[in-house]
Amino acid sequence: MTAAEVAVLSALAPDHTLTTTEIQQASALTSWRTRNAVAQLNSRGLITPTRPPGRWRITPRGRTALAVKAPRFR
């Protein structure tokens, strides 16, 4: 897991439902790194799209991955 992916999961972790732009602002990543991290996390089932379209939410599996991986990036 990359630092960008951890940043995205951290932005979503407190049960936020955010757009990619809101994730970018919360995580201080570039738009490219944000989009890439969102795509990777979605493909692994760590985040999921929600309604309304264009919003993302962390999954239970994503919470577990964040709990295990985040300490490496602190």
C-alpha positions as a printed Julia matrix, in Angstrom:
74×3 Matrix{Float64}:
   0.0    0.0     0.0
   1.35   3.42   -0.94
   1.42   6.57    1.16
  -1.19   8.11   -1.17
  -3.53   5.16   -0.62
  -3.13   5.48    3.16
  -3.88   9.2     2.88
  -7.08   8.49    0.93
  -8.2    5.84    3.41
  -7.43   8.21    6.29
  -9.56  10.93    4.69
 -12.47   8.5     4.41
 -11.89   6.66    7.71
 -14.18   8.54   10.09
 -17.11   7.33    7.96
 -16.98  10.22    5.51
 -18.53  10.02    2.07
 -16.41  12.3    -0.11
 -15.92  13.21   -3.75
 -12.5   12.78   -5.33
 -11.94  16.54   -5.06
 -12.82  16.5    -1.35
 -10.49  13.54   -0.82
  -7.73  15.44   -2.63
  -8.2   18.48   -0.39
  -8.34  16.42    2.81
  -5.26  14.37    1.94
  -3.15  17.15    0.33
  -2.42  15.0    -2.73
  -2.26  16.01   -6.37
  -5.32  15.25   -8.46
  -3.41  12.56  -10.38
  -2.2   10.8    -7.22
  -5.7   11.02   -5.73
  -7.39   9.53   -8.79
  -4.77   6.79   -9.04
  -5.07   5.88   -5.34
  -8.88   5.87   -5.54
  -8.78   3.56   -8.57
  -6.35   1.17   -6.87
  -8.3    1.1    -3.6
 -11.58   0.55   -5.43
 -10.11  -2.33   -7.45
  -9.05  -4.03   -4.21
 -12.4   -3.48   -2.51
 -11.05  -1.11    0.14
 -13.37   1.74   -0.88
 -16.69   1.7    -2.69
 -18.68   4.22   -4.73
 -21.9    5.46   -3.13
 -24.95   7.46   -4.06
 -25.03  10.17   -5.22
 -22.56   9.14   -7.93
 -19.03  10.47   -7.63
 -18.7    9.88   -3.89
 -16.58   7.28   -2.11
 -16.8    5.49    1.22
 -14.33   3.23    3.04
 -15.34  -0.42    3.4
 -14.87  -2.6     6.5
 -12.0   -4.25    4.66
 -10.51  -0.79    4.05
 -10.75   0.03    7.77
  -8.84  -3.14    8.6
  -6.16  -2.38    5.99
  -5.79   1.16    7.34
  -5.44  -0.08   10.92
  -2.7   -2.5     9.87
  -0.82  -0.34    7.36
  -1.18   3.24    8.66
   1.38   2.93   11.49
   4.1    2.38    8.87
   3.42   5.86    7.44
   3.38   7.87   10.68
